[in-house]
Tab-separated table of C-alpha atoms and ligand atoms in Angstrom:
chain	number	residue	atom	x	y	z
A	46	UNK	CA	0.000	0.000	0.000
A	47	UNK	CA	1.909	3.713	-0.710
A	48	UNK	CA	1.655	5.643	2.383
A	49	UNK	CA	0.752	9.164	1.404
A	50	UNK	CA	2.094	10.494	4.384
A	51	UNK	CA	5.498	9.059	6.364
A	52	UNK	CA	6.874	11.058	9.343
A	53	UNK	CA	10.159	9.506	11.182
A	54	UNK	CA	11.573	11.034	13.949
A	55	UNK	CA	9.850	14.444	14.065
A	56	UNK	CA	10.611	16.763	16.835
A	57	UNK	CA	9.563	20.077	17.530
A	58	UNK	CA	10.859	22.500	20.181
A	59	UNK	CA	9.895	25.555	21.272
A	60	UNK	CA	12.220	27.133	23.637
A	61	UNK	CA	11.961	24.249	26.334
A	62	UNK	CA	8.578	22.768	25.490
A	63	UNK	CA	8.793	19.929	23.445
A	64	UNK	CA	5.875	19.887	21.226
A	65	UNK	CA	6.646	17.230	19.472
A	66	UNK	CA	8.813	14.471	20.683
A	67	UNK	CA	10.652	11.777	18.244
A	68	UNK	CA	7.075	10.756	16.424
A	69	UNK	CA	7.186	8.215	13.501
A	70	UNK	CA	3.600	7.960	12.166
A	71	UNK	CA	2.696	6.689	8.795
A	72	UNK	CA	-1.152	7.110	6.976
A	73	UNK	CA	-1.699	5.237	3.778
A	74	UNK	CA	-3.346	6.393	0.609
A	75	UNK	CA	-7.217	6.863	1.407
A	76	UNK	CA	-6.253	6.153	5.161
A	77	UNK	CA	-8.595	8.139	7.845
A	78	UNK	CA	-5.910	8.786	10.658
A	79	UNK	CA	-7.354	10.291	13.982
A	80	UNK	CA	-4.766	12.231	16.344
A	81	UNK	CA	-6.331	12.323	20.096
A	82	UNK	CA	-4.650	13.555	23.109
A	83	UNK	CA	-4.778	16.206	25.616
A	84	UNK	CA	-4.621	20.013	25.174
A	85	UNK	CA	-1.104	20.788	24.615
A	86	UNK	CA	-0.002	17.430	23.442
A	87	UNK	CA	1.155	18.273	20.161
A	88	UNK	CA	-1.454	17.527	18.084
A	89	UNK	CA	-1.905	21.032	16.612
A	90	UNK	CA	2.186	21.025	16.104
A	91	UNK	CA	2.163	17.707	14.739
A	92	UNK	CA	-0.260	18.742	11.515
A	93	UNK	CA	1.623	21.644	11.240
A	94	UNK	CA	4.401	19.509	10.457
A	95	UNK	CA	2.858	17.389	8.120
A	96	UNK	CA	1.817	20.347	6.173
A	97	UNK	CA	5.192	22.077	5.915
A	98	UNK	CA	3.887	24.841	8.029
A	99	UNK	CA	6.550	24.667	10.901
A	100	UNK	CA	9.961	23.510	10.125
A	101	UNK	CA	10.615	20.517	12.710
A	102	UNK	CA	13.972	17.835	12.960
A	103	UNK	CA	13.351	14.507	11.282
A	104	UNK	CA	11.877	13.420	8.382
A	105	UNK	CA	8.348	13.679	6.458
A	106	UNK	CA	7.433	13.126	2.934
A	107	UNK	CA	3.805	13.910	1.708
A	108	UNK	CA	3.095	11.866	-1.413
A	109	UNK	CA	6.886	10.957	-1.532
A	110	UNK	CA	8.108	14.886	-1.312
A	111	UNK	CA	9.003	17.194	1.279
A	112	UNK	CA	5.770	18.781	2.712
A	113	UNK	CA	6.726	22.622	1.649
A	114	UNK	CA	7.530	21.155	-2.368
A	115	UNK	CA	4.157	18.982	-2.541
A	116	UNK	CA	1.891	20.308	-5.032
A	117	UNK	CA	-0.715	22.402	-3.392
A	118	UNK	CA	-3.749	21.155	-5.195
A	119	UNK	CA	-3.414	17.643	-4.097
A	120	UNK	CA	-3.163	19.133	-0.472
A	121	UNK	CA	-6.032	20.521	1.958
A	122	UNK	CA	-5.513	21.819	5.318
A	123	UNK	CA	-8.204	23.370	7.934
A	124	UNK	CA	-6.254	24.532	10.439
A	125	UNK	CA	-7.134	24.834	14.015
A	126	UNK	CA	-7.622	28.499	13.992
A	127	UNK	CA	-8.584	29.690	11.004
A	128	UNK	CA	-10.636	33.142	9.969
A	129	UNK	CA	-11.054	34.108	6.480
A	130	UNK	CA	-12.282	37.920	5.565
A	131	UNK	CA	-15.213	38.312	8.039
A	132	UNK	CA	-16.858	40.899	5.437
A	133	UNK	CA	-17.080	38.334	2.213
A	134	UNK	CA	-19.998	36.196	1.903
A	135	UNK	CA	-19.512	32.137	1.823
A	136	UNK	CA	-19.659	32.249	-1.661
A	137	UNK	CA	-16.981	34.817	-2.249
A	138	UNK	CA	-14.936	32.793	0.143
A	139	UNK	CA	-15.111	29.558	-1.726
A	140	UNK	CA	-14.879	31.730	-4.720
A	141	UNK	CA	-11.762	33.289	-3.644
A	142	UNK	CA	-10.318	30.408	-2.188
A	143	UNK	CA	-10.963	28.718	-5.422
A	144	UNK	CA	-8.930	31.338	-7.806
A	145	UNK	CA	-5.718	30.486	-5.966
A	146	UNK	CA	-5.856	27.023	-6.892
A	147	UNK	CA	-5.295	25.600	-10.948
A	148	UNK	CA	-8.039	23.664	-10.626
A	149	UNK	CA	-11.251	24.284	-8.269
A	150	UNK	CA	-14.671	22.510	-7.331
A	151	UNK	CA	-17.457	24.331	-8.173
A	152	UNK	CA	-18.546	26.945	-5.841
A	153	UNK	CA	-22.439	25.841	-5.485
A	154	UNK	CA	-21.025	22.048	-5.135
A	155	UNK	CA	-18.952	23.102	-2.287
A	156	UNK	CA	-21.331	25.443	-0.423
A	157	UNK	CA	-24.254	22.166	-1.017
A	158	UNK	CA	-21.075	19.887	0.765
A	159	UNK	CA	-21.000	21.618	3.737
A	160	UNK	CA	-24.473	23.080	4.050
A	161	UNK	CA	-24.046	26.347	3.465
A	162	UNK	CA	-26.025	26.726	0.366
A	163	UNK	CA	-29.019	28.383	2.181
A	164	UNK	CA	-26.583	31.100	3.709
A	165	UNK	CA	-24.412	31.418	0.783
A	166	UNK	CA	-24.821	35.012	0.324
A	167	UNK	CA	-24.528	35.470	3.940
A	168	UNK	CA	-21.049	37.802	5.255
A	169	UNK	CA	-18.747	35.289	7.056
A	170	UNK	CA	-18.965	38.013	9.823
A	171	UNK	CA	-22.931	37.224	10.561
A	172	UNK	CA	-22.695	33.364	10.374
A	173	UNK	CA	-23.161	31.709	13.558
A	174	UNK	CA	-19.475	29.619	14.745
A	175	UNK	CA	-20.774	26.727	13.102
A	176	UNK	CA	-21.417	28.093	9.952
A	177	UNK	CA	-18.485	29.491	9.925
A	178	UNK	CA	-16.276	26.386	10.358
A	179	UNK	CA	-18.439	25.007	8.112
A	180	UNK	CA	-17.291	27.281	5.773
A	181	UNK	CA	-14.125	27.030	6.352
A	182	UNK	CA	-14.211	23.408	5.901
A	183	UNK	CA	-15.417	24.080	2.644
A	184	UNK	CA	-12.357	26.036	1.329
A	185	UNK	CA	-10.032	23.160	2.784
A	186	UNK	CA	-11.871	21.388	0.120
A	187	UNK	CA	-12.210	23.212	-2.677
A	188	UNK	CA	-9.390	22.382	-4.629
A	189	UNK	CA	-10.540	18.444	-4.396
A	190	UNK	CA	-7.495	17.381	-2.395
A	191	UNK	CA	-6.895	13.576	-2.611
A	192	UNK	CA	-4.905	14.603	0.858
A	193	UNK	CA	-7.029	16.380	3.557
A	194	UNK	CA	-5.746	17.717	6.841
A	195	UNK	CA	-7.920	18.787	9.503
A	196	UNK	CA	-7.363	20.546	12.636
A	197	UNK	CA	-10.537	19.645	14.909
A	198	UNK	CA	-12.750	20.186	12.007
A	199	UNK	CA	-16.647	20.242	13.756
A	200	UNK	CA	-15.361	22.053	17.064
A	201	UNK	CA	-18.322	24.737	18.221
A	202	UNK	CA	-20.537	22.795	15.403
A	203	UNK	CA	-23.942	21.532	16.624
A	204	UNK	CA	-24.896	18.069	16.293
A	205	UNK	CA	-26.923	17.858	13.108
A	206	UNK	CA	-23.854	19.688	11.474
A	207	UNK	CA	-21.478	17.568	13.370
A	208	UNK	CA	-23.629	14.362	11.611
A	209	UNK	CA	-23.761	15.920	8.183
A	210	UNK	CA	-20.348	16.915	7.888
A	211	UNK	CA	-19.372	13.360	9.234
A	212	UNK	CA	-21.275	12.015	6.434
A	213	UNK	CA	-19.315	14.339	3.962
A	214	UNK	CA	-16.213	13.419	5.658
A	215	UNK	CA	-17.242	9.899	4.644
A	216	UNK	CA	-18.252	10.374	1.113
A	217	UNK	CA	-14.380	11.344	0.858
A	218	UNK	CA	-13.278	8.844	2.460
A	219	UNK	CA	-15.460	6.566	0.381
A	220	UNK	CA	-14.317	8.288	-2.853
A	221	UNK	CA	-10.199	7.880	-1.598
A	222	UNK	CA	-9.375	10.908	-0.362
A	223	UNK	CA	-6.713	10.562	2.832
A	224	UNK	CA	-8.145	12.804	5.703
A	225	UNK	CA	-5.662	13.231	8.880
A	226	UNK	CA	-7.669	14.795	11.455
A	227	UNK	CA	-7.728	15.760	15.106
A	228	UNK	CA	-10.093	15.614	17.296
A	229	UNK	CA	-11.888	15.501	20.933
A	230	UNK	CA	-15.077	14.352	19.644
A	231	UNK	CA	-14.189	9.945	20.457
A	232	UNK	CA	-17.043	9.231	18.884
A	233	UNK	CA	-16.425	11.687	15.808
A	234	UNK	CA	-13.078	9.659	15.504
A	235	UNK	CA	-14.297	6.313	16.320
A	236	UNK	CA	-16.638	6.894	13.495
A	237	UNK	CA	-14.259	8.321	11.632
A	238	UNK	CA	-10.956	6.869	11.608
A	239	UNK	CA	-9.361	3.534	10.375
A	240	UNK	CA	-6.671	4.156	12.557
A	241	UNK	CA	-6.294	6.492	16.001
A	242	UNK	CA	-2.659	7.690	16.994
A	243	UNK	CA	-2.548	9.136	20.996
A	244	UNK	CA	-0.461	11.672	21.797
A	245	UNK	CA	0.538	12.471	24.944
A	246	UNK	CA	3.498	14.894	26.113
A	247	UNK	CA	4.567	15.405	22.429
A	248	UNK	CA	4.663	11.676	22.129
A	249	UNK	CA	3.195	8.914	20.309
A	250	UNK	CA	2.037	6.613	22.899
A	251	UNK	CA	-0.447	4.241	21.076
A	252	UNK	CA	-1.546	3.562	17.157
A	253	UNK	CA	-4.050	1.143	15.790
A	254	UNK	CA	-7.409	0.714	15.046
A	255	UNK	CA	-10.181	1.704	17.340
A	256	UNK	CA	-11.136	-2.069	17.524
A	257	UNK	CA	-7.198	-2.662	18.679
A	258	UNK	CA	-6.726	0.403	20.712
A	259	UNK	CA	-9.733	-0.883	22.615
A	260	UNK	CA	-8.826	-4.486	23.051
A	261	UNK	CA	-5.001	-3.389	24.253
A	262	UNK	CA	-6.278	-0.434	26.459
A	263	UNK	CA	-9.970	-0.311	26.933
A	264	UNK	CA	-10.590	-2.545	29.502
A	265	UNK	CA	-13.951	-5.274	29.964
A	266	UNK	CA	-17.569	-4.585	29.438
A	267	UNK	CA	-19.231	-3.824	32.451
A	268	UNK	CA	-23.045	-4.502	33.953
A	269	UNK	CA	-23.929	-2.064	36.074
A	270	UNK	CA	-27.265	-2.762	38.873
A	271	UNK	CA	-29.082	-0.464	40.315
A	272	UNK	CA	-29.713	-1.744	43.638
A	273	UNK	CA	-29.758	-1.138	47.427
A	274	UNK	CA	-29.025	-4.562	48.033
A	275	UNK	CA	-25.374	-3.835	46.828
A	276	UNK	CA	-23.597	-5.860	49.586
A	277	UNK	CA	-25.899	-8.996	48.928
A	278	UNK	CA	-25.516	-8.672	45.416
A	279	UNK	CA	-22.188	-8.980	45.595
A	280	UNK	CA	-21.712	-11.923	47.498
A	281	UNK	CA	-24.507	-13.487	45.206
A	282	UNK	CA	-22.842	-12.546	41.920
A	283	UNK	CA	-19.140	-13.639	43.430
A	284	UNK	CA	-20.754	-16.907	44.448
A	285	UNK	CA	-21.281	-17.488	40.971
A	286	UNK	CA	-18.124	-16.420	39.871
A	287	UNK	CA	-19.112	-12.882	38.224
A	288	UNK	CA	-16.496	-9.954	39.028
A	289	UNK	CA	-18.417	-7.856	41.516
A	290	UNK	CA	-17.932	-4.704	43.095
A	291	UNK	CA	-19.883	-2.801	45.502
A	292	UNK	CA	-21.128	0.819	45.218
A	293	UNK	CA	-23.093	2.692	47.604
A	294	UNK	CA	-26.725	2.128	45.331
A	295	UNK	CA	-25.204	-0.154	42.519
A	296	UNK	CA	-22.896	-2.962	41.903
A	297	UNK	CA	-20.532	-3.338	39.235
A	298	UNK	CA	-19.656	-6.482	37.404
A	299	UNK	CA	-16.714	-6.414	35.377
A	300	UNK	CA	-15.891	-8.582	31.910
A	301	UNK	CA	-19.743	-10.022	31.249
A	302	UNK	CA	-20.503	-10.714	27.997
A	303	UNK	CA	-23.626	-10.286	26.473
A	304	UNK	CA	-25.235	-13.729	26.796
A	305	UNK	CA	-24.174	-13.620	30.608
A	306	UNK	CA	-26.792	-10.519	31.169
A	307	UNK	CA	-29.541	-12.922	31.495
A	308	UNK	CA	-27.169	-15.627	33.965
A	309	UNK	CA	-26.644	-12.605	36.050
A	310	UNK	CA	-29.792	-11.293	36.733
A	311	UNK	CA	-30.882	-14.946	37.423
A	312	UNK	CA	-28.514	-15.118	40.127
A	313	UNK	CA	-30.534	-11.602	41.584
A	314	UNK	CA	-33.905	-13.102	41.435
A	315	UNK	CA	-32.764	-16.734	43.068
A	316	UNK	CA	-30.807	-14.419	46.095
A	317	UNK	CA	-34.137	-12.579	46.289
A	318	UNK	CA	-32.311	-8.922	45.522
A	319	UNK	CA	-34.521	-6.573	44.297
A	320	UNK	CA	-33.036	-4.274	41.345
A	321	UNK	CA	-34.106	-1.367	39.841
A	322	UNK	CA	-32.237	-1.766	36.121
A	323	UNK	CA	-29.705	-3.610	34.329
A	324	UNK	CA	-27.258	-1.583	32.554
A	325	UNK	CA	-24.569	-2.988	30.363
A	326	UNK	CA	-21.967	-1.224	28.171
A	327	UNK	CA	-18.625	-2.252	26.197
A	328	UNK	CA	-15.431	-0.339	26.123
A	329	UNK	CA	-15.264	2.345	23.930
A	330	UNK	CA	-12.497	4.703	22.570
A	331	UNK	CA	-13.339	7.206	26.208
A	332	UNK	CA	-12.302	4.377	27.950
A	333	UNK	CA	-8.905	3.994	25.895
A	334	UNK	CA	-8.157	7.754	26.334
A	335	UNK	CA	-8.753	7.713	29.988
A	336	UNK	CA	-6.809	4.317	30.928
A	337	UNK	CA	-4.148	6.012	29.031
A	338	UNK	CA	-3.669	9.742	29.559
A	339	UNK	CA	-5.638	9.311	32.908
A	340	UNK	CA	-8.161	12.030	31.808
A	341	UNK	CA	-11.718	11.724	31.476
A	342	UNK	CA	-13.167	13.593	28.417
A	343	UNK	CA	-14.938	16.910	30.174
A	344	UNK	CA	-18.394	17.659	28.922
A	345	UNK	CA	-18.776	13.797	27.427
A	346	UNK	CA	-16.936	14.706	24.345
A	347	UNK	CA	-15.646	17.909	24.572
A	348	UNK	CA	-17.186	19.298	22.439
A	349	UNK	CA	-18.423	22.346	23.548
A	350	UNK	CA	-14.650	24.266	23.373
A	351	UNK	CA	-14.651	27.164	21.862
A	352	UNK	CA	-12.771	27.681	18.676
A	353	UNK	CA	-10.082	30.159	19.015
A	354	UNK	CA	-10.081	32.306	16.020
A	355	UNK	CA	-7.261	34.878	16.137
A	356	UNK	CA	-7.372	36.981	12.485
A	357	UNK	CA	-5.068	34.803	9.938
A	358	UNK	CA	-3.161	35.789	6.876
A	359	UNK	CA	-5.744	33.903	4.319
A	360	UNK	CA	-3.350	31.559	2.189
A	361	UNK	CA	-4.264	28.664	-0.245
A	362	UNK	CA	-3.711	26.083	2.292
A	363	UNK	CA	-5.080	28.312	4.920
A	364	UNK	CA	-1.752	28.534	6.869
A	365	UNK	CA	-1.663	29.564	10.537
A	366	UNK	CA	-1.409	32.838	11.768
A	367	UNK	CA	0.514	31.734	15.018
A	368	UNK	CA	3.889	33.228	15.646
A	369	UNK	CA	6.742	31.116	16.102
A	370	UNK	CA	8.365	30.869	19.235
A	371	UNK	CA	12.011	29.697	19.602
A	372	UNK	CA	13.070	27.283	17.232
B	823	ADP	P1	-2.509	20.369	20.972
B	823	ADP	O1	-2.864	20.692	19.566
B	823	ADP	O2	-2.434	18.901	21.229
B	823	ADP	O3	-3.374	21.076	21.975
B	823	ADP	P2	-0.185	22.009	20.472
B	823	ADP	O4	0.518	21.382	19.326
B	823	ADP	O5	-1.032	23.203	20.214
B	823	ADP	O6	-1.018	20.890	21.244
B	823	ADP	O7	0.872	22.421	21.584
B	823	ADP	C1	1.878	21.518	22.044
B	823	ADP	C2	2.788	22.276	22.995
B	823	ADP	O8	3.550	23.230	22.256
B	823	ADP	C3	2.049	23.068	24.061
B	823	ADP	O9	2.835	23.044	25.241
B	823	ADP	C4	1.991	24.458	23.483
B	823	ADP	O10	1.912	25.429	24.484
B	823	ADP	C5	3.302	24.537	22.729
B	823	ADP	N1	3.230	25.420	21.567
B	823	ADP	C6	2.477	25.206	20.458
B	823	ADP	N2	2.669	26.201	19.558
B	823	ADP	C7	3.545	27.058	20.112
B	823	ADP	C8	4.156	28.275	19.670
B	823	ADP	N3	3.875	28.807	18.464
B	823	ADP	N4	5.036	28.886	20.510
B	823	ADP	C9	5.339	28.339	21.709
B	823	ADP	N5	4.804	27.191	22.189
B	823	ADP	C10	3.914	26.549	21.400
């Protein structure tokens, strides 16, 4: 398979942060890769990389080439923070964006993509934060990159535009195009992504699927039972060898499959424990994130966080506005 993307031993300081420490990462052509971590782990630094927008040490080619010699019309990038002309309408933006590349999408296609055909002739400046990213999705894909990076693409988007740009997301996927994105959304990248990379402190501390990352790090399923029988309920359930633990008003049971649902609550009714409900989930991607960077997701999936838009230079690739610190 050609990897469209191969980074090997990428580091980036600044001053005496390390941003981005001694990362090898690899995404194949028409690969969804997902980047998770904490705030500050280097995710944002990372895609700068990969884009040729921050010199780092080590090595990355992009379709074989150095990121900053790539040809820009295979390439899309949304960065993180990101503000196009507040006083052009959607349409102009797409428009505009458009001229800068040989070849563009059609405006109306685009602004249909990412929903914005009602408010096309809206100013950037009126659209709600939403719209706006939505918009600015739509200009990291209006030269039809077969390569799209993007930096927390549906942050501050509400959930029906969260699902619909998923679905677009998907379409590109479907047709081949490579998306790298980041996100805090697990369940935007465990829909998402073939494969999830962690970062943590800069590094690289687990890749694989979502199916592997949760087998290696997710831990069991678990039956939770609302009762105020815990104590009983425990000794029942550990009497017949289920994993119980006691709570103040429920007990969990650790590693029961789904068959063993209906075993367990047999063992209630023969002990004579009454129970108000039964509930029973599998490990998901939260569960990897939290066994491994010991941080539970705030606000379920995060998110709510607001989308820092500081004014940017606009460029064809929609490069960063953020100053360099020390190199
Ligand atoms: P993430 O995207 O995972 O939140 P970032 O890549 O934005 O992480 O940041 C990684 C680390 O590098 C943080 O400690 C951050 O403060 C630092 N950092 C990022 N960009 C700069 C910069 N331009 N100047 C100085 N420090 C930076």
């Amino acid at each position: 398979m050609n990897e469209a993307v191969v980074a090997a031993g990428v580091s980036k300081r600044y001053g005496e942060t390390v941003a981005v420490d001694d990362v090898d990462l690899s995404v194949a052509d028409s690969e969804v890769f997902g980047l998770i971590g904490p705030n500050g782990a280097g995710k944002t630094t990372l895609v700068r990389a990969l884009t040729g927008t921050t010199p780092v040490d080590g090595e990355i080619t992009v379709h074989g080439e150095a990121p900053t010699a790539v040809d820009a019309d295979r390439v899309g990038l949304l960065p993180q923070s990101f503000s196009p002309p507040a006083r052009l309408t959607a349409r102009e933006l797409i428009d505009y964006y458009g001229g800068l590349y040989a070849t563009a999408r059609d405006t109306d296609d685009v602004l249909s993509a990412v929903g914005m055909a009602a408010a096309a002739d809206s100013w950037y400046e009126t659209l709600s934060g939403g719209q706006q990213r939505r918009v600015c999705v739509g200009i990291a894909l209006v030269n039809d990159p077969d390569l799209l990076f993007l930096d927390e693409p549906t942050t501050g988007i509400d959930p029906a535009g969260r699902q619909s740009l998923w679905s677009l997301l998907e379409e590109l996927a479907d047709g081949g195009t490579t998306i790298v994105l980041t996100s805090h959304s697990m369940t935007e990248i465990q829909r998402l992504a073939d494969r999830v990379g962690l970062l943590q402190d800069g590094r690289l501390v687990a890749v694989g699927t979502p199916a592997e990352l949760i087998d290696s790090h997710g831990g069991e399923s678990q039956l939770v039972i609302d009762t105020d029988q815990a104590a009983a309920a425990v000794d029942a359930l550990t009497d017949a060898d289920f994993a119980a633990t006691p709570g103040s008003t429920e007990v969990v049971v650790d590693g029961v499959s789904p068959v063993e649902i209906g075993d367990a609550a047999a063992v209630l009714s023969t002990a004579g424990i009454e129970y108000g409900s039964l509930a029973w989930s599998e490990p998901s991607l939260d569960d990897v994130y939290l066994q491994l960077t010991g941080e539970a997701f705030a606000a379920g999936d995060a998110d709510s966080t607001a989308v820092a838009t500081p004014p940017d230079t606009p460029s064809p690739t929609g490069t960063e506005s953020r100053q360099e610190g020390a190199q």
